[in-house]
């Protein structure tokens, strides 16, 4: 085992406890940290020579404390202190009072490291060093600064604390709120530097998020009655739950509403909810962290982006803006308003912020305005805003993302375009797979027929779209309706027309689709051809996909063993089905098993593999098979629509 | 990074062991390290698949010292930290074996 790495691990787990205990003994955090470092050095020497002790943490703590005692003896403190310290050292570990002191000391150390007389960067560095056990080099790497800068920051901070004789004590009740908010600020600063790196090439530095989460969870145990502490922990847990989902494969940011919610970490979300409950138990008026956590909870509770309760979020932002009237909070409120009450409401607030000098170089302002303008169909302005945002951000991944958004608008239709032109532009994109284009095409061609290709794009409204939908797909199955709905949404967003599906409710899947149809039921039907009977029974016996069964060729069949293989799918059938199948094959030796009733029209080109050499007939198509099944089962379906082939698959 | 620690064996739990375990769990939770933990029922159900066949059997019952008796999901900075936590845990529960495996996050 690598002694170095073991020691580093033990130190990181124990440093807060050790430094806190030593600070209590020598009343100087700088000295305490130096003594702890000395203990580390001797640990490295001894462990390398005689192996890692059985209980390395206890070893390290004891040696560090002994160093402190030696130091005190050397500096000739009063005898009384000596005795007190000697007693402290002799006390057995695990003493209950000892433990409480230990916890109290860590809390004192936190307040000390985050003291408001220090500059925020110094507070951050000192906290990571003393409570997280990070080395100067590690801190420097995390914040992309040179190591000597960190070393100087920490040395200066220690000196300031010593010069100003800042006591190692919990704050007085009168100043508790202010001091606590300084601690929370430091932790959240660390988290945010990890979560949304302001500079550099990576969007995430997960190490810092973990440090902040640890510090926050630690603080929540040390100060359990403070609602804001739990609020901050809840906020960080829930934000961290989205880590995996918020960057794409090449490191580009993925916006919240586009994130794959299946990749959110449910464990962290649950921990966040638990922290929220603890915050509520602590009581009091909600502070800024609790409000932000409540907003995060709203997002976490929505199973899809469309289900997000934006009205609630807008209300929470309003409350937050009263406590924290910063332009950044207002900007977030503008986003929420835009989602809850339409882009115009959001843009109104965003525009009022444009004059704020604090946001002059803040890339998210033009980026938010760009979004809202795009939804209002003001494409040219939107593009300029995205370009401006791209030139303001310091993060490379974000810049690339904003450039792409600007570029997408440039590729779209020009201002005076018609619906038809826009649809052609949309379907002509090369970033969609053919199947998606085919599916989108169905929806949009129907839309063009309903509204007229020549309709100016600006006049395509959600209301008009709703009318076309009602006429075209009003009675369609839920799946069909939802597919068309999502196609028109996608088109609306691309063309900058806002949410064209605003008037279209998403439909819950109809119950009939869950019904499994058994072949026994079908046997009662009269006038069904042997081909259908065999196909339906095969689908039911094998539970294989419809496409696989239709793709079966006669030569694939192993009639004796009652099985066949199509690609990776194995199809098996019962003895009864086997008898019917043998009759259907009736001497044919090759070619498609299920043939259509007619020969193909001469104009229609059919692939050789789908033609029967013996009869000249074509393979039965999915559409035709589905149609025949639907027609045949209409009398069985209480709703009178008939069933789909997929329903033949037995339910598990 | 996350590690799953699974523990086998250990002494017959008594009051002292329960108290020490509780303290260890509290400590690691308070330090923001322990994300989830729990004890496992010794009776395991096995679901075995071979080709298209899936068989479900209760058992076979492993010997007490071979069965996984508990698990802990910890969030640490390094494998060494996870090992150190496992050492502390083993010191509490006595003879037996712990298995540590990195968990790749979602």
XYZ file of C-alpha atoms in Angstrom:
758
model
C 0.000 0.000 0.000
C 1.233 3.468 -0.898
C 2.012 5.220 2.409
C 1.771 8.625 0.795
C -1.724 8.070 -0.484
C -2.916 6.437 2.711
C -1.625 9.336 4.743
C -3.286 11.804 2.399
C -6.605 9.974 2.766
C -6.391 9.849 6.553
C -5.427 13.499 6.662
C -8.345 14.568 4.492
C -10.750 12.654 6.693
C -9.273 13.973 9.930
C -7.840 17.425 9.190
C -10.873 19.417 10.345
C -10.948 17.579 13.675
C -7.194 17.783 14.224
C -6.746 21.428 13.258
C -9.785 22.392 15.338
C -8.454 20.557 18.393
C -5.004 22.108 18.038
C -6.443 25.589 17.549
C -8.322 25.206 20.815
C -5.012 24.273 22.488
C -2.689 26.928 21.075
C -5.252 29.683 20.343
C -3.745 30.405 16.932
C -5.073 28.772 13.808
C -1.902 29.432 11.835
C 0.258 27.767 14.440
C -2.221 24.901 14.781
C -2.018 24.226 11.085
C 1.800 24.289 11.149
C 1.882 21.833 14.044
C -0.502 19.563 12.189
C 1.763 19.708 9.135
C 4.717 18.710 11.323
C 2.748 15.714 12.534
C 2.104 14.803 8.901
C 5.804 14.905 8.136
C 6.695 12.627 11.025
C 3.834 10.286 10.095
C 5.248 9.956 6.609
C 8.718 9.190 7.994
C 7.591 6.645 10.542
C 4.928 4.941 8.453
C 7.353 4.503 5.570
C 9.820 2.879 7.925
C 7.638 0.699 10.130
C 4.371 0.473 8.238
C 0.987 2.127 8.576
C -0.281 1.758 12.164
C -3.451 -0.180 12.898
C -5.418 2.954 13.642
C -3.749 5.656 11.544
C -6.282 8.364 12.399
C -5.766 7.984 16.132
C -2.000 7.871 15.628
C -2.006 11.090 13.648
C -4.271 12.869 16.127
C -2.174 11.800 19.107
C 1.099 12.871 17.528
C -0.335 16.238 16.482
C -1.660 16.884 19.983
C 1.658 15.896 21.514
C 3.372 18.401 19.211
C 1.027 21.072 20.485
C 1.720 20.203 24.096
C 5.463 20.290 23.441
C 5.097 23.660 21.849
C 3.157 25.035 24.793
C 5.751 23.706 27.229
C 8.487 25.330 25.224
C 6.753 28.686 25.175
C 6.544 28.598 28.969
C 2.852 29.102 29.430
C 1.424 29.236 32.913
C 1.500 26.035 34.924
C -2.264 25.902 35.180
C -2.626 25.500 31.478
C -0.061 22.709 31.580
C -2.091 20.689 33.984
C -5.244 21.279 32.043
C -3.617 20.108 28.867
C -2.014 17.116 30.495
C -5.458 16.092 31.678
C -6.900 16.564 28.237
C -4.294 14.274 26.740
C -4.812 11.600 29.353
C -8.526 11.428 28.828
C -9.527 8.227 27.017
C -10.779 8.708 23.497
C -14.504 8.368 22.905
C -15.399 10.288 26.052
C -18.744 11.913 25.411
C -17.761 15.400 26.497
C -14.728 15.081 24.319
C -16.884 14.396 21.324
C -19.135 17.363 21.892
C -16.112 19.592 22.284
C -14.748 18.145 19.101
C -17.932 18.978 17.175
C -18.043 22.448 18.724
C -14.420 23.037 17.796
C -15.038 22.158 14.159
C -17.909 24.653 14.071
C -15.659 27.305 15.643
C -13.007 26.567 13.040
C -15.574 27.023 10.280
C -16.653 30.399 11.611
C -13.017 31.410 11.928
C -12.031 30.417 8.402
C -15.062 32.225 6.971
C -14.643 35.347 9.094
C -15.965 38.473 7.335
C -12.741 40.405 7.954
C -11.166 38.172 5.303
C -11.682 38.694 1.588
C -13.909 36.039 -0.012
C -11.072 34.352 -1.962
C -9.070 34.077 1.274
C -12.077 32.606 3.098
C -12.540 30.036 0.365
C -8.878 29.007 0.334
C -8.628 28.836 4.119
C -11.813 26.775 4.418
C -10.676 24.245 1.828
C -7.280 24.033 3.479
C -8.326 23.767 7.116
C -11.660 21.963 6.889
C -11.266 20.020 3.673
C -7.625 19.110 4.190
C -6.708 20.150 0.639
C -3.133 21.084 -0.173
C -2.211 24.454 -1.649
C -1.507 22.699 -4.944
C -4.960 21.099 -4.963
C -6.672 24.407 -4.227
C -4.635 26.136 -6.927
C -5.578 23.486 -9.466
C -9.262 23.721 -8.605
C -9.346 27.491 -9.041
C -6.931 27.647 -11.969
C -4.450 29.913 -10.205
C -0.776 29.448 -9.477
C 0.167 27.652 -6.292
C 2.136 30.587 -4.799
C -1.003 32.717 -5.123
C -2.900 30.288 -2.920
C -0.018 29.982 -0.471
C 0.136 33.762 -0.149
C -3.629 34.046 0.244
C -3.620 31.537 3.076
C -0.580 33.010 4.826
C -2.089 36.513 4.626
C -5.389 35.253 5.980
C -3.727 33.555 8.935
C -1.779 36.722 9.674
C -4.888 38.895 9.577
C -6.683 36.547 11.968
C -3.715 36.631 14.356
C -3.146 40.406 14.121
C -6.788 41.168 14.749
C -6.903 38.638 17.577
C -10.019 36.983 16.225
C -11.106 34.599 19.003
C -11.647 30.899 18.477
C -15.243 31.082 19.594
C -18.794 30.811 18.395
C -20.302 34.161 17.390
C -22.394 36.123 19.859
C -26.151 35.700 19.292
C -26.384 39.251 17.911
C -23.916 38.570 15.122
C -24.775 34.926 14.536
C -26.987 35.524 11.498
C -24.372 37.595 9.699
C -21.524 35.230 10.518
C -23.528 32.214 9.477
C -24.414 33.744 6.152
C -20.704 34.326 5.563
C -20.051 30.613 6.116
C -22.919 29.652 3.792
C -21.648 32.059 1.171
C -18.202 30.471 1.211
C -19.607 26.964 0.870
C -21.885 27.981 -1.989
C -19.027 29.824 -3.693
C -16.990 26.629 -3.613
C -19.941 24.646 -4.927
C -20.611 27.068 -7.751
C -17.006 27.198 -8.823
C -17.267 23.446 -9.194
C -20.734 23.423 -10.695
C -20.559 26.220 -13.229
C -16.900 26.887 -13.689
C -16.626 30.561 -14.588
C -13.452 30.109 -16.578
C -11.544 27.400 -18.362
C -12.519 24.634 -20.720
C -14.484 22.350 -18.443
C -17.968 23.230 -17.373
C -17.739 21.157 -14.226
C -15.110 20.565 -11.622
C -16.821 17.858 -9.630
C -14.132 17.775 -6.946
C -15.152 21.199 -5.697
C -18.841 20.263 -5.685
C -18.025 17.285 -3.514
C -15.986 19.432 -1.109
C -18.814 21.934 -0.800
C -21.392 19.188 -0.278
C -19.270 17.652 2.437
C -18.795 20.984 4.185
C -22.500 21.719 3.941
C -23.544 18.304 5.262
C -21.036 18.702 8.080
C -22.405 22.131 8.949
C -25.966 20.775 8.917
C -25.029 18.383 11.718
C -23.144 21.065 13.638
C -25.891 23.691 13.411
C -29.069 21.611 13.015
C -31.441 24.367 14.100
C -30.532 26.753 11.289
C -33.066 26.468 8.458
C -30.808 28.229 5.978
C -28.052 25.648 6.462
C -30.459 22.861 5.494
C -31.729 25.050 2.684
C -28.227 25.395 1.264
C -27.596 21.655 1.581
C -30.895 20.895 -0.171
C -30.016 23.335 -2.945
C -26.591 21.776 -3.482
C -27.830 18.175 -3.320
C -30.500 18.820 -5.929
C -28.229 20.824 -8.203
C -25.565 18.134 -7.927
C -28.171 15.505 -8.863
C -28.186 16.954 -12.392
C -24.415 16.769 -12.875
C -24.450 13.874 -15.326
C -27.315 15.318 -17.364
C -26.136 18.876 -17.750
C -23.271 18.331 -20.145
C -23.479 16.615 -23.510
C -21.036 14.114 -24.970
C -18.517 16.764 -26.027
C -18.792 18.817 -22.851
C -21.341 21.318 -24.140
C -23.978 22.539 -21.688
C -27.426 20.980 -21.842
C -30.135 23.327 -20.637
C -32.407 22.231 -17.831
C -35.502 21.777 -19.990
C -33.579 19.618 -22.457
C -31.866 17.420 -19.896
C -32.526 13.707 -19.819
C -34.257 13.460 -16.479
C -33.537 9.760 -16.346
C -29.940 10.701 -15.699
C -30.703 12.768 -12.648
C -29.336 11.182 -9.507
C -32.435 10.162 -7.522
C -30.347 9.487 -4.428
C -29.162 13.088 -4.253
C -32.655 14.378 -5.033
C -34.022 12.372 -2.149
C -31.302 13.704 0.124
C -32.236 17.208 -1.008
C -35.883 16.621 -0.167
C -34.871 15.333 3.265
C -32.841 18.479 3.880
C -35.873 20.547 2.880
C -37.928 18.768 5.507
C -35.279 19.458 8.119
C -35.286 23.124 7.096
C -39.063 23.267 7.528
C -38.755 21.634 10.948
C -36.227 24.284 11.936
C -38.897 26.869 11.117
C -38.613 30.623 10.646
C -39.138 32.803 7.582
C -37.610 31.250 4.487
C -34.227 32.769 3.679
C -32.563 33.058 0.282
C -31.047 29.545 0.257
C -34.299 27.909 1.264
C -36.138 29.784 -1.499
C -33.564 28.751 -4.082
C -33.818 25.184 -2.825
C -37.603 25.355 -3.166
C -37.119 26.374 -6.800
C -34.751 23.458 -7.321
C -37.367 21.178 -5.750
C -39.965 22.392 -8.290
C -37.678 21.298 -11.123
C -36.829 18.003 -9.439
C -40.496 17.176 -8.988
C -41.390 17.653 -12.653
C -41.128 14.338 -14.450
C -40.851 16.109 -17.795
C -39.851 19.667 -18.659
C -43.458 20.392 -19.700
C -44.736 19.458 -16.270
C -42.629 22.134 -14.589
C -44.716 24.384 -12.364
C -43.398 27.681 -13.725
C -46.041 29.770 -11.984
C -44.849 28.473 -8.630
C -41.243 29.092 -9.637
C -42.061 32.651 -10.695
C -43.696 33.234 -7.305
C -40.638 31.869 -5.496
C -38.341 34.095 -7.547
C -40.486 37.067 -6.635
C -40.026 36.248 -2.927
C -36.307 35.725 -3.520
C -36.003 39.060 -5.329
C -37.460 40.788 -2.274
C -34.714 39.312 -0.048
C -31.950 39.435 -2.609
C -32.786 42.177 -5.104
C -29.778 41.480 -7.302
C -29.980 41.784 -11.069
C -29.032 38.108 -11.471
C -32.034 37.040 -9.399
C -34.223 39.386 -11.452
C -32.879 37.844 -14.614
C -33.830 34.375 -13.403
C -37.229 35.742 -12.523
C -37.536 36.988 -16.096
C -36.897 33.452 -17.350
C -39.560 32.068 -15.004
C -42.053 34.735 -16.025
C -41.356 33.978 -19.667
C -42.124 30.314 -19.096
C -45.164 30.915 -16.882
C -46.838 33.832 -18.646
C -45.301 33.945 -22.110
C -42.155 35.462 -23.639
C -43.548 38.991 -23.607
C -43.813 39.049 -19.805
C -40.269 37.751 -19.474
C -38.827 40.149 -22.019
C -40.377 43.133 -20.285
C -38.442 42.391 -17.096
C -35.258 41.382 -18.943
C -35.307 44.651 -20.894
C -35.592 46.653 -17.690
C -32.338 45.023 -16.539
C -30.395 45.946 -19.660
C -29.423 49.301 -18.183
C -28.053 47.746 -14.982
C -24.292 48.260 -14.974
C -23.825 45.072 -12.938
C -25.108 43.036 -15.885
C -23.251 44.947 -18.578
C -20.785 42.140 -19.206
C -22.898 39.265 -17.931
C -23.366 36.794 -20.788
C -26.600 35.329 -19.432
C -28.522 38.562 -19.988
C -28.178 38.543 -23.783
C -28.577 34.770 -23.756
C -31.906 35.001 -21.905
C -33.055 37.882 -24.116
C -32.099 35.834 -27.166
C -34.321 32.992 -25.984
C -37.279 35.249 -25.342
C -36.885 37.138 -28.631
C -36.678 33.875 -30.516
C -39.904 32.694 -28.961
C -41.514 35.949 -30.042
C -40.334 35.335 -33.601
C -37.901 38.276 -33.539
C -35.198 36.154 -35.074
C -32.703 38.754 -36.213
C -32.531 40.415 -32.796
C -32.317 37.009 -31.134
C -29.325 36.061 -33.251
C -27.496 39.248 -32.338
C -28.123 38.604 -28.663
C -26.728 35.059 -28.850
C -23.659 36.361 -30.654
C -23.183 38.994 -27.982
C -23.553 36.405 -25.235
C -20.960 34.187 -26.928
C -18.438 37.005 -26.983
C -18.995 37.750 -23.285
C -18.650 34.310 -21.720
C -15.250 33.155 -20.517
C -16.137 29.491 -20.623
C -15.150 27.740 -23.845
C -17.897 25.085 -23.847
C -20.560 27.698 -23.229
C -19.186 29.947 -25.965
C -19.380 27.151 -28.515
C -22.945 26.446 -27.442
C -24.057 30.085 -27.812
C -22.354 30.399 -31.205
C -24.237 27.350 -32.352
C -27.537 28.806 -31.229
C -26.794 32.005 -33.137
C -25.793 29.957 -36.166
C -28.989 27.929 -36.128
C -31.038 31.090 -36.478
C -28.923 32.251 -39.385
C -29.667 28.955 -41.139
C -33.380 29.286 -40.573
C -35.827 31.087 -42.835
C -35.588 34.837 -43.366
C -38.097 37.317 -41.974
C -40.647 37.300 -44.797
C -40.717 33.527 -45.122
C -43.833 31.445 -45.584
C -44.900 28.365 -43.685
C -44.015 26.148 -46.645
C -40.492 27.526 -46.893
C -39.935 27.139 -43.185
C -41.177 23.552 -43.242
C -38.829 22.713 -46.118
C -35.940 24.323 -44.268
C -36.811 22.422 -41.112
C -37.096 19.054 -42.836
C -33.939 19.694 -44.856
C -31.757 19.806 -41.791
C -28.993 17.263 -41.789
C -28.901 16.690 -38.043
C -32.056 14.560 -37.914
C -32.264 10.864 -38.671
C -34.424 9.810 -41.645
C -37.105 8.261 -39.494
C -37.593 11.454 -37.502
C -37.746 13.480 -40.716
C -40.364 11.124 -42.129
C -42.441 11.389 -38.977
C -42.092 15.185 -38.744
C -42.870 15.404 -42.444
C -46.265 13.726 -41.980
C -47.259 16.244 -39.339
C -45.977 19.319 -41.119
C -47.327 18.466 -44.567
C -50.729 18.072 -42.995
C -50.220 21.405 -41.265
C -49.333 22.993 -44.613
C -52.479 21.556 -46.165
C -54.544 22.906 -43.295
C -53.063 26.382 -43.200
C -51.739 26.861 -46.702
C -48.073 26.823 -47.626
C -48.193 30.491 -48.492
C -49.260 31.583 -45.024
C -46.643 34.042 -43.733
C -44.660 32.381 -40.963
C -45.538 35.147 -38.506
C -49.196 34.214 -38.785
C -48.708 30.602 -37.753
C -50.134 30.702 -34.244
C -50.836 28.098 -31.605
C -54.547 28.761 -32.076
C -54.450 28.028 -35.823
C -52.404 24.920 -35.176
C -54.963 23.727 -32.636
C -57.713 23.950 -35.252
C -55.742 21.867 -37.739
C -55.025 19.284 -35.059
C -58.650 19.022 -34.013
C -59.698 18.402 -37.613
C -56.864 16.061 -38.574
C -56.205 14.005 -35.464
C -59.025 14.808 -33.058
C -60.080 11.166 -32.925
C -56.637 9.616 -33.300
C -55.041 7.420 -30.658
C -53.141 9.161 -27.880
C -49.781 8.018 -29.185
C -50.467 9.406 -32.633
C -51.771 12.667 -31.264
C -48.749 13.090 -28.980
C -46.339 12.304 -31.804
C -47.817 15.034 -34.001
C -47.911 17.361 -31.039
C -44.228 16.928 -30.294
C -43.370 17.361 -33.982
C -45.149 20.700 -34.145
C -43.505 21.797 -30.889
C -40.111 21.000 -32.270
C -40.853 22.912 -35.458
C -42.177 25.899 -33.476
C -39.041 26.083 -31.373
C -36.800 25.791 -34.432
C -38.645 28.469 -36.371
C -38.758 30.791 -33.365
C -42.541 30.740 -33.295
C -42.809 29.914 -29.613
C -44.786 26.977 -28.358
C -47.094 26.085 -31.237
C -48.557 23.276 -29.146
C -49.694 25.686 -26.437
C -53.325 24.892 -27.208
C -52.790 21.140 -27.462
C -53.088 18.995 -24.370
C -50.803 16.043 -24.137
C -52.961 12.935 -24.078
C -52.630 10.049 -21.715
C -52.260 6.738 -23.510
C -55.644 5.114 -23.984
C -56.466 2.147 -21.839
C -57.315 -0.127 -24.761
C -53.657 -0.236 -25.708
C -52.932 -2.103 -22.527
C -55.393 -4.861 -23.356
C -53.791 -8.072 -24.540
C -55.721 -9.986 -27.154
C -55.615 -13.766 -27.005
C -55.883 -15.935 -30.120
C -58.591 -17.970 -28.388
C -60.787 -14.890 -28.652
C -59.885 -14.562 -32.314
C -60.794 -18.146 -33.139
C -64.409 -17.117 -32.749
C -64.109 -14.729 -35.697
C -65.354 -16.039 -38.987
C -64.022 -15.327 -42.441
C -60.402 -15.008 -41.363
C -57.860 -16.310 -43.872
C -55.368 -19.033 -42.820
C -52.556 -16.513 -43.378
C -53.969 -14.191 -40.722
C -54.660 -17.005 -38.291
C -51.072 -18.231 -38.502
C -49.594 -14.748 -38.231
C -51.667 -13.797 -35.205
C -50.910 -17.058 -33.466
C -47.198 -16.701 -34.175
C -47.202 -13.202 -32.720
C -48.943 -14.416 -29.623
C -46.921 -17.612 -29.131
C -43.522 -16.013 -29.656
C -44.082 -12.501 -28.281
C -41.680 -11.486 -31.063
C -41.858 -8.017 -32.662
C -44.370 -7.686 -35.509
C -41.616 -6.688 -37.930
C -39.677 -9.846 -37.113
C -42.635 -12.129 -37.774
C -43.439 -10.369 -41.049
C -39.810 -10.715 -42.095
C -39.914 -14.503 -41.777
C -38.988 -16.470 -44.876
C -40.079 -20.015 -45.580
C -36.471 -21.200 -45.534
C -36.041 -19.777 -41.991
C -38.620 -22.154 -40.555
C -37.632 -25.240 -38.631
C -41.033 -26.894 -38.628
C -39.831 -29.923 -36.743
C -38.448 -28.035 -33.794
C -41.083 -25.316 -34.122
C -38.702 -22.395 -34.229
C -37.167 -19.862 -36.615
C -34.589 -17.148 -36.415
C -34.861 -13.639 -37.914
C -31.741 -11.626 -37.302
C -31.272 -11.756 -33.537
C -34.883 -12.647 -32.793
C -35.915 -16.227 -32.184
C -39.533 -17.083 -32.978
C -41.128 -20.182 -31.440
C -44.646 -21.511 -31.744
C -47.043 -24.040 -30.288
C -47.942 -27.403 -31.811
C -51.383 -26.111 -32.827
C -49.848 -23.123 -34.622
C -47.309 -25.533 -36.165
C -50.080 -27.521 -37.868
C -51.648 -24.382 -39.338
C -48.221 -23.144 -40.381
C -47.376 -26.350 -42.264
C -50.657 -26.008 -44.150
C -49.885 -22.379 -45.018
C -46.414 -23.166 -46.373
C -47.941 -25.944 -48.481
C -44.885 -26.985 -50.420
C -43.274 -23.580 -50.887
C -39.563 -23.832 -50.224
C -38.388 -20.260 -50.071
C -39.392 -16.603 -50.080
C -41.516 -14.495 -47.731
C -43.784 -16.523 -45.445
C -46.623 -14.025 -45.436
C -47.542 -12.813 -48.922
C -49.834 -10.046 -49.975
C -52.993 -10.954 -51.864
C -52.003 -9.130 -55.017
C -49.042 -8.949 -57.321
C -47.210 -5.628 -57.085
C -48.160 -2.963 -59.608
C -45.548 -2.787 -62.400
C -44.482 0.741 -61.372
C -43.754 -0.326 -57.863
C -40.217 -1.469 -57.280
C -39.959 -4.261 -54.780
C -36.722 -5.578 -53.337
C -35.854 -9.074 -54.524
C -35.884 -10.414 -50.972
C -39.475 -9.325 -50.557
C -40.737 -11.119 -53.659
C -41.887 -14.720 -53.812
C -40.190 -16.361 -56.793
C -42.920 -18.959 -57.070
C -46.036 -16.778 -56.945
C -44.596 -13.364 -57.882
C -46.285 -11.859 -54.868
C -44.844 -9.324 -52.488
C -44.218 -9.704 -48.764
C -47.176 -8.569 -46.665
C -46.533 -5.079 -45.352
C -46.887 -3.987 -41.747
C -49.483 -1.372 -42.674
C -51.651 -3.901 -44.514
C -51.326 -6.521 -41.762
C -52.238 -3.939 -39.161
C -55.201 -2.727 -41.195
C -56.565 -6.242 -41.650
C -56.217 -6.986 -37.956
C -57.952 -3.789 -37.007
C -60.820 -4.496 -39.359
C -61.159 -8.079 -38.159
C -61.151 -7.209 -34.467
C -63.575 -4.283 -34.635
C -66.481 -6.485 -33.514
C -64.471 -7.560 -30.457
C -63.399 -4.104 -29.311
C -65.974 -2.457 -27.072
C -64.710 0.907 -28.325
C -65.336 -0.259 -31.897
C -61.890 0.792 -33.139
C -60.303 -2.599 -33.414
C -56.999 -3.708 -31.934
C -53.371 -3.415 -33.001
C -51.058 -6.342 -33.713
C -48.837 -5.366 -30.853
C -51.651 -6.211 -28.459
C -51.254 -9.856 -29.391
C -48.091 -9.951 -27.372
C -48.962 -11.600 -24.049
C -48.546 -9.400 -20.995
C -45.893 -10.559 -18.558
C -16.352 9.195 -6.382
C -18.620 6.632 -4.855
C -17.788 3.257 -3.408
C -20.061 0.450 -2.365
C -18.794 -1.364 0.701
C -20.263 -4.775 1.383
C -19.528 -6.476 4.660
C -19.400 -10.199 5.357
C -19.100 -11.928 8.670
C -18.320 -10.045 11.866
C -19.024 -10.791 15.504
C -22.440 -11.677 16.822
C -23.892 -8.214 17.420
C -24.359 -7.179 21.035
C -25.276 -3.876 22.613
C -21.746 -2.567 22.490
C -21.395 -3.333 18.813
C -24.744 -1.733 18.025
C -23.726 1.420 19.887
C -20.377 1.626 18.119
C -21.963 0.999 14.753
C -24.537 3.700 15.385
C -21.780 6.119 16.268
C -19.771 5.243 13.188
C -22.823 5.778 11.004
C -23.589 9.097 12.687
C -20.005 10.266 12.329
C -19.682 9.418 8.665
C -23.105 10.869 7.910
C -22.173 14.070 9.713
C -18.941 14.255 7.736
C -20.994 14.109 4.533
C -19.426 10.814 3.496
C -22.105 8.179 4.052
C -24.891 8.441 1.492
C -26.873 5.293 2.202
C -26.500 2.199 4.329
C -28.470 -0.818 5.455
C -28.330 -4.351 6.787
C -29.302 -7.286 4.591
C -31.531 -10.240 5.333
C -29.415 -13.408 5.155
C -32.007 -15.257 3.033
C -31.299 -14.390 -0.570
C -33.410 -15.082 -3.634
C -31.506 -16.047 -6.743
C -32.763 -15.155 -10.195
C -30.719 -17.011 -12.787
C -30.995 -16.594 -16.536
C -29.659 -18.979 -19.130
C -30.762 -18.505 -22.707
C -34.503 -17.954 -22.602
C -34.893 -19.658 -19.244
C -35.144 -17.698 -16.039
C -35.165 -19.617 -12.783
C -36.024 -18.119 -9.436
C -34.929 -19.977 -6.328
C -34.828 -19.162 -2.659
C -31.335 -19.898 -1.528
C -28.979 -21.679 -1.588
C -28.317 -20.305 1.861
C -24.727 -19.392 2.361
C -22.952 -19.771 5.628
C -23.376 -16.777 7.919
C -19.792 -15.696 7.476
C -20.042 -15.870 3.695
C -23.283 -13.890 3.332
C -23.200 -10.156 2.693
C -24.680 -8.755 5.877
C -24.719 -5.055 5.152
C -23.781 -2.362 2.703
C -22.735 1.267 2.743
C -22.588 3.706 -0.143
C -19.925 6.318 0.528
C -18.823 9.406 -1.343
C -15.086 9.936 -1.033
C -12.209 11.666 -2.784
C -10.086 8.599 -3.363
C -9.947 4.840 -3.112
C -7.627 5.263 -0.145
C -10.329 7.134 1.750
C -12.724 4.282 1.091
C -10.133 1.793 2.337
C -9.561 3.827 5.484
C -13.313 3.841 6.167
C -13.455 0.090 5.637
C -10.594 -0.342 8.121
C -12.486 1.646 10.727
C -15.589 -0.384 10.080
C -13.762 -3.702 10.393
C -12.221 -2.603 13.675
C -15.743 -2.205 15.011
C -17.370 -5.384 13.681
C -14.578 -7.900 14.176
C -13.368 -10.829 12.056
C -14.666 -11.030 8.543
C -14.352 -9.446 5.155
C -15.397 -6.216 3.463
C -15.546 -5.766 -0.276
C -15.120 -2.303 -1.767
C -16.146 -1.524 -5.319
C -16.243 1.762 -7.159
C -19.734 2.791 -8.227
C -19.929 4.596 -11.541
C -22.381 7.410 -11.189
C -25.502 7.715 -13.319
